[in-house]
PDB file of N, CA and C in Angstrom:
ATOM      1  N   ALA K 212     109.777 -31.839   9.034  1.00 59.00           N
ATOM      2  CA  ALA K 212     109.997 -30.485   9.490  1.00 59.00           C
ATOM      3  C   ALA K 212     111.063 -30.449  10.587  1.00 59.00           C
ATOM      4  N   GLY K 213     111.210 -31.522  11.334  1.00 65.00           N
ATOM      5  CA  GLY K 213     112.289 -31.578  12.322  1.00 65.00           C
ATOM      6  C   GLY K 213     111.914 -31.009  13.673  1.00 65.00           C
ATOM      7  N   PRO K 214     112.838 -31.068  14.621  1.00 66.00           N
ATOM      8  CA  PRO K 214     112.558 -30.632  15.989  1.00 66.00           C
ATOM      9  C   PRO K 214     112.393 -29.122  16.129  1.00 66.00           C
ATOM     10  N   ARG K 215     112.836 -28.337  15.150  1.00 70.00           N
ATOM     11  CA  ARG K 215     112.737 -26.873  15.244  1.00 70.00           C
ATOM     12  C   ARG K 215     111.513 -26.322  14.538  1.00 70.00           C
ATOM     13  N   ASN K 216     110.603 -27.182  14.159  1.00 75.00           N
ATOM     14  CA  ASN K 216     109.430 -26.766  13.395  1.00 75.00           C
ATOM     15  C   ASN K 216     108.610 -25.727  14.157  1.00 75.00           C
ATOM     16  N   CYS K 217     108.130 -26.075  15.328  1.00 79.00           N
ATOM     17  CA  CYS K 217     107.285 -25.141  16.084  1.00 79.00           C
ATOM     18  C   CYS K 217     107.442 -25.419  17.573  1.00 79.00           C
ATOM     19  N   VAL K 218     108.102 -24.519  18.265  1.00 78.00           N
ATOM     20  CA  VAL K 218     108.325 -24.690  19.697  1.00 78.00           C
ATOM     21  C   VAL K 218     107.001 -24.612  20.444  1.00 78.00           C
ATOM     22  N   GLY K 219     106.107 -23.740  20.020  1.00 85.00           N
ATOM     23  CA  GLY K 219     104.809 -23.577  20.675  1.00 85.00           C
ATOM     24  C   GLY K 219     103.965 -24.831  20.597  1.00 85.00           C
ATOM     25  N   MET K 220     104.024 -25.540  19.459  1.00 84.00           N
ATOM     26  CA  MET K 220     103.253 -26.765  19.310  1.00 84.00           C
ATOM     27  C   MET K 220     103.774 -27.840  20.254  1.00 84.00           C
ATOM     28  N   ARG K 221     105.083 -27.958  20.364  1.00 84.00           N
ATOM     29  CA  ARG K 221     105.665 -28.950  21.279  1.00 84.00           C
ATOM     30  C   ARG K 221     105.296 -28.618  22.721  1.00 84.00           C
ATOM     31  N   PHE K 222     105.335 -27.332  23.085  1.00 89.00           N
ATOM     32  CA  PHE K 222     104.960 -26.905  24.429  1.00 89.00           C
ATOM     33  C   PHE K 222     103.490 -27.221  24.697  1.00 89.00           C
ATOM     34  N   ALA K 223     102.617 -26.967  23.731  1.00 90.00           N
ATOM     35  CA  ALA K 223     101.186 -27.244  23.896  1.00 90.00           C
ATOM     36  C   ALA K 223     100.939 -28.740  24.083  1.00 90.00           C
ATOM     37  N   LEU K 224     101.658 -29.589  23.353  1.00 90.00           N
ATOM     38  CA  LEU K 224     101.493 -31.036  23.512  1.00 90.00           C
ATOM     39  C   LEU K 224     101.952 -31.497  24.890  1.00 90.00           C
ATOM     40  N   ILE K 225     103.040 -30.929  25.390  1.00 92.00           N
ATOM     41  CA  ILE K 225     103.510 -31.283  26.732  1.00 92.00           C
ATOM     42  C   ILE K 225     102.490 -30.842  27.776  1.00 92.00           C
ATOM     43  N   GLU K 226     101.951 -29.635  27.622  1.00 95.00           N
ATOM     44  CA  GLU K 226     100.924 -29.144  28.547  1.00 95.00           C
ATOM     45  C   GLU K 226      99.686 -30.039  28.529  1.00 95.00           C
ATOM     46  N   LEU K 227      99.275 -30.487  27.352  1.00 93.00           N
ATOM     47  CA  LEU K 227      98.119 -31.369  27.218  1.00 93.00           C
ATOM     48  C   LEU K 227      98.373 -32.694  27.926  1.00 93.00           C
ATOM     49  N   LYS K 228      99.556 -33.247  27.751  1.00 95.00           N
ATOM     50  CA  LYS K 228      99.905 -34.509  28.411  1.00 95.00           C
ATOM     51  C   LYS K 228      99.927 -34.350  29.919  1.00 95.00           C
ATOM     52  N   MET K 229     100.454 -33.235  30.419  1.00 96.00           N
ATOM     53  CA  MET K 229     100.492 -33.002  31.863  1.00 96.00           C
ATOM     54  C   MET K 229      99.080 -32.852  32.438  1.00 96.00           C
ATOM     55  N   ALA K 230      98.194 -32.192  31.709  1.00 95.00           N
ATOM     56  CA  ALA K 230      96.810 -32.053  32.166  1.00 95.00           C
ATOM     57  C   ALA K 230      96.120 -33.419  32.211  1.00 95.00           C
ATOM     58  N   LEU K 231      96.377 -34.258  31.216  1.00 93.00           N
ATOM     59  CA  LEU K 231      95.793 -35.597  31.185  1.00 93.00           C
ATOM     60  C   LEU K 231      96.314 -36.453  32.334  1.00 93.00           C
ATOM     61  N   VAL K 232      97.610 -36.372  32.624  1.00 95.00           N
ATOM     62  CA  VAL K 232      98.195 -37.120  33.746  1.00 95.00           C
ATOM     63  C   VAL K 232      97.565 -36.672  35.057  1.00 95.00           C
ATOM     64  N   ARG K 233      97.428 -35.375  35.222  1.00 94.00           N
ATOM     65  CA  ARG K 233      96.838 -34.854  36.469  1.00 94.00           C
ATOM     66  C   ARG K 233      95.381 -35.295  36.615  1.00 94.00           C
ATOM     67  N   LEU K 234      94.640 -35.289  35.521  1.00 92.00           N
ATOM     68  CA  LEU K 234      93.249 -35.736  35.538  1.00 92.00           C
ATOM     69  C   LEU K 234      93.162 -37.213  35.917  1.00 92.00           C
ATOM     70  N   LEU K 235      94.019 -38.038  35.305  1.00 92.00           N
ATOM     71  CA  LEU K 235      93.958 -39.480  35.567  1.00 92.00           C
ATOM     72  C   LEU K 235      94.522 -39.855  36.939  1.00 92.00           C
ATOM     73  N   LYS K 236      95.301 -38.966  37.560  1.00 93.00           N
ATOM     74  CA  LYS K 236      95.733 -39.202  38.941  1.00 93.00           C
ATOM     75  C   LYS K 236      94.572 -39.022  39.911  1.00 93.00           C
ATOM     76  N   THR K 237      93.637 -38.147  39.558  1.00 93.00           N
ATOM     77  CA  THR K 237      92.507 -37.834  40.434  1.00 93.00           C
ATOM     78  C   THR K 237      91.290 -38.700  40.132  1.00 93.00           C
ATOM     79  N   TYR K 238      91.077 -39.066  38.868  1.00 93.00           N
ATOM     80  CA  TYR K 238      89.877 -39.790  38.459  1.00 93.00           C
ATOM     81  C   TYR K 238      90.236 -41.066  37.714  1.00 93.00           C
ATOM     82  N   SER K 239      89.324 -42.039  37.780  1.00 91.00           N
ATOM     83  CA  SER K 239      89.427 -43.265  37.000  1.00 91.00           C
ATOM     84  C   SER K 239      88.308 -43.269  35.970  1.00 91.00           C
ATOM     85  N   ILE K 240      88.580 -43.836  34.814  1.00 87.00           N
ATOM     86  CA  ILE K 240      87.558 -43.991  33.783  1.00 87.00           C
ATOM     87  C   ILE K 240      86.823 -45.290  34.078  1.00 87.00           C
ATOM     88  N   VAL K 241      85.494 -45.219  34.199  1.00 85.00           N
ATOM     89  CA  VAL K 241      84.701 -46.394  34.532  1.00 85.00           C
ATOM     90  C   VAL K 241      83.682 -46.671  33.427  1.00 85.00           C
ATOM     91  N   ASP K 242      83.202 -47.901  33.396  1.00 78.00           N
ATOM     92  CA  ASP K 242      82.202 -48.318  32.422  1.00 78.00           C
ATOM     93  C   ASP K 242      80.861 -47.688  32.776  1.00 78.00           C
ATOM     94  N   CYS K 243      80.142 -47.217  31.785  1.00 74.00           N
ATOM     95  CA  CYS K 243      78.848 -46.585  32.022  1.00 74.00           C
ATOM     96  C   CYS K 243      77.810 -47.601  32.491  1.00 74.00           C
ATOM     97  N   GLY K 244      77.762 -48.740  31.841  1.00 71.00           N
ATOM     98  CA  GLY K 244      76.865 -49.794  32.271  1.00 71.00           C
ATOM     99  C   GLY K 244      75.396 -49.572  31.969  1.00 71.00           C
ATOM    100  N   ASP K 245      75.039 -48.505  31.291  1.00 67.00           N
ATOM    101  CA  ASP K 245      73.637 -48.284  30.953  1.00 67.00           C
ATOM    102  C   ASP K 245      73.531 -47.849  29.494  1.00 67.00           C
ATOM    103  N   GLN K 246      72.344 -47.491  29.078  1.00 59.00           N
ATOM    104  CA  GLN K 246      72.092 -47.182  27.678  1.00 59.00           C
ATOM    105  C   GLN K 246      72.529 -45.774  27.272  1.00 59.00           C
ATOM    106  N   THR K 247      72.867 -44.899  28.235  1.00 64.00           N
ATOM    107  CA  THR K 247      73.251 -43.531  27.875  1.00 64.00           C
ATOM    108  C   THR K 247      74.607 -43.487  27.197  1.00 64.00           C
ATOM    109  N   CYS K 248      75.440 -44.479  27.450  1.00 64.00           N
ATOM    110  CA  CYS K 248      76.757 -44.516  26.813  1.00 64.00           C
ATOM    111  C   CYS K 248      76.693 -45.436  25.611  1.00 64.00           C
ATOM    112  N   LYS K 249      76.664 -44.851  24.457  1.00 66.00           N
ATOM    113  CA  LYS K 249      76.579 -45.615  23.222  1.00 66.00           C
ATOM    114  C   LYS K 249      77.955 -45.630  22.566  1.00 66.00           C
ATOM    115  N   PRO K 250      78.217 -46.645  21.766  1.00 67.00           N
ATOM    116  CA  PRO K 250      79.464 -46.589  21.003  1.00 67.00           C
ATOM    117  C   PRO K 250      79.434 -45.412  20.040  1.00 67.00           C
ATOM    118  N   PHE K 251      80.565 -45.096  19.490  1.00 66.00           N
ATOM    119  CA  PHE K 251      80.666 -43.931  18.612  1.00 66.00           C
ATOM    120  C   PHE K 251      79.695 -44.028  17.451  1.00 66.00           C
ATOM    121  N   VAL K 252      78.843 -43.033  17.349  1.00 68.00           N
ATOM    122  CA  VAL K 252      77.923 -42.930  16.217  1.00 68.00           C
ATOM    123  C   VAL K 252      78.117 -41.551  15.602  1.00 68.00           C
ATOM    124  N   ASN K 253      77.584 -41.350  14.434  1.00 76.00           N
ATOM    125  CA  ASN K 253      77.689 -40.075  13.732  1.00 76.00           C
ATOM    126  C   ASN K 253      79.147 -39.640  13.566  1.00 76.00           C
ATOM    127  N   LEU K 254      79.930 -40.496  12.938  1.00 77.00           N
ATOM    128  CA  LEU K 254      81.322 -40.156  12.697  1.00 77.00           C
ATOM    129  C   LEU K 254      81.424 -39.093  11.612  1.00 77.00           C
ATOM    130  N   LYS K 255      82.243 -38.098  11.859  1.00 77.00           N
ATOM    131  CA  LYS K 255      82.486 -37.021  10.899  1.00 77.00           C
ATOM    132  C   LYS K 255      83.891 -37.199  10.342  1.00 77.00           C
ATOM    133  N   GLU K 256      84.041 -36.940   9.070  1.00 81.00           N
ATOM    134  CA  GLU K 256      85.355 -37.061   8.462  1.00 81.00           C
ATOM    135  C   GLU K 256      85.764 -35.733   7.846  1.00 81.00           C
ATOM    136  N   TYR K 257      86.752 -35.106   8.447  1.00 78.00           N
ATOM    137  CA  TYR K 257      87.357 -33.898   7.890  1.00 78.00           C
ATOM    138  C   TYR K 257      88.787 -34.262   7.521  1.00 78.00           C
ATOM    139  N   ILE K 258      89.704 -33.980   8.404  1.00 82.00           N
ATOM    140  CA  ILE K 258      91.092 -34.418   8.215  1.00 82.00           C
ATOM    141  C   ILE K 258      91.253 -35.808   8.812  1.00 82.00           C
ATOM    142  N   VAL K 259      90.616 -36.013   9.958  1.00 83.00           N
ATOM    143  CA  VAL K 259      90.603 -37.320  10.609  1.00 83.00           C
ATOM    144  C   VAL K 259      89.156 -37.739  10.832  1.00 83.00           C
ATOM    145  N   ILE K 260      88.938 -39.005  11.113  1.00 81.00           N
ATOM    146  CA  ILE K 260      87.591 -39.488  11.413  1.00 81.00           C
ATOM    147  C   ILE K 260      87.381 -39.355  12.915  1.00 81.00           C
ATOM    148  N   ALA K 261      86.352 -38.626  13.315  1.00 80.00           N
ATOM    149  CA  ALA K 261      86.096 -38.385  14.732  1.00 80.00           C
ATOM    150  C   ALA K 261      84.597 -38.408  14.998  1.00 80.00           C
ATOM    151  N   PRO K 262      84.184 -38.872  16.191  1.00 77.00           N
ATOM    152  CA  PRO K 262      82.759 -38.850  16.526  1.00 77.00           C
ATOM    153  C   PRO K 262      82.306 -37.433  16.860  1.00 77.00           C
ATOM    154  N   GLU K 263      80.988 -37.204  16.748  1.00 76.00           N
ATOM    155  CA  GLU K 263      80.438 -35.895  17.118  1.00 76.00           C
ATOM    156  C   GLU K 263      80.602 -35.635  18.609  1.00 76.00           C
ATOM    157  N   GLN K 264      80.361 -36.671  19.404  1.00 74.00           N
ATOM    158  CA  GLN K 264      80.507 -36.524  20.855  1.00 74.00           C
ATOM    159  C   GLN K 264      81.049 -37.815  21.450  1.00 74.00           C
ATOM    160  N   VAL K 265      81.740 -37.664  22.559  1.00 76.00           N
ATOM    161  CA  VAL K 265      82.265 -38.804  23.297  1.00 76.00           C
ATOM    162  C   VAL K 265      81.819 -38.636  24.741  1.00 76.00           C
ATOM    163  N   ILE K 266      81.143 -39.636  25.282  1.00 77.00           N
ATOM    164  CA  ILE K 266      80.679 -39.588  26.665  1.00 77.00           C
ATOM    165  C   ILE K 266      81.629 -40.432  27.504  1.00 77.00           C
ATOM    166  N   VAL K 267      82.228 -39.807  28.507  1.00 80.00           N
ATOM    167  CA  VAL K 267      83.174 -40.489  29.380  1.00 80.00           C
ATOM    168  C   VAL K 267      82.686 -40.342  30.815  1.00 80.00           C
ATOM    169  N   ARG K 268      82.676 -41.433  31.543  1.00 84.00           N
ATOM    170  CA  ARG K 268      82.259 -41.394  32.940  1.00 84.00           C
ATOM    171  C   ARG K 268      83.508 -41.527  33.807  1.00 84.00           C
ATOM    172  N   LEU K 269      83.668 -40.600  34.732  1.00 88.00           N
ATOM    173  CA  LEU K 269      84.820 -40.591  35.620  1.00 88.00           C
ATOM    174  C   LEU K 269      84.379 -40.817  37.060  1.00 88.00           C
ATOM    175  N   GLN K 270      85.237 -41.478  37.822  1.00 91.00           N
ATOM    176  CA  GLN K 270      84.967 -41.703  39.236  1.00 91.00           C
ATOM    177  C   GLN K 270      86.196 -41.253  40.017  1.00 91.00           C
ATOM    178  N   ARG K 271      85.964 -40.473  41.058  1.00 93.00           N
ATOM    179  CA  ARG K 271      87.072 -39.947  41.862  1.00 93.00           C
ATOM    180  C   ARG K 271      87.794 -41.103  42.551  1.00 93.00           C
ATOM    181  N   ARG K 272      89.116 -41.086  42.483  1.00 90.00           N
ATOM    182  CA  ARG K 272      89.924 -42.113  43.135  1.00 90.00           C
ATOM    183  C   ARG K 272      89.962 -41.885  44.633  1.00 90.00           C
ATOM    184  N   ASP K 273      90.227 -42.944  45.380  1.00 85.00           N
ATOM    185  CA  ASP K 273      90.408 -42.817  46.824  1.00 85.00           C
ATOM    186  C   ASP K 273      91.705 -42.055  47.083  1.00 85.00           C
ATOM    187  N   GLU K 274      91.727 -41.284  48.156  1.00 70.00           N
ATOM    188  CA  GLU K 274      92.903 -40.456  48.468  1.00 70.00           C
ATOM    189  C   GLU K 274      93.791 -41.132  49.504  1.00 70.00           C
ATOM    190  N   HIS K 275      94.065 -42.397  49.362  1.00 59.00           N
ATOM    191  CA  HIS K 275      94.913 -43.112  50.320  1.00 59.00           C
ATOM    192  C   HIS K 275      96.345 -42.867  50.037  1.00 59.00           C
TER     193      HIS K 275
END
């Protein structure tokens, strides 16, 4: 489709990346270390294979 396919889609992807960068500047992803965090179960397949839910534990970074 090329670079002129959809300007809105490209803008949305850039916005998503910026939100992720901002989130990861403030928080770190840490290991759960207990039984509440299970590997991906109940995978659903529509267009792509994706889990029903993903549990992520975040810890606020130090503000040094």
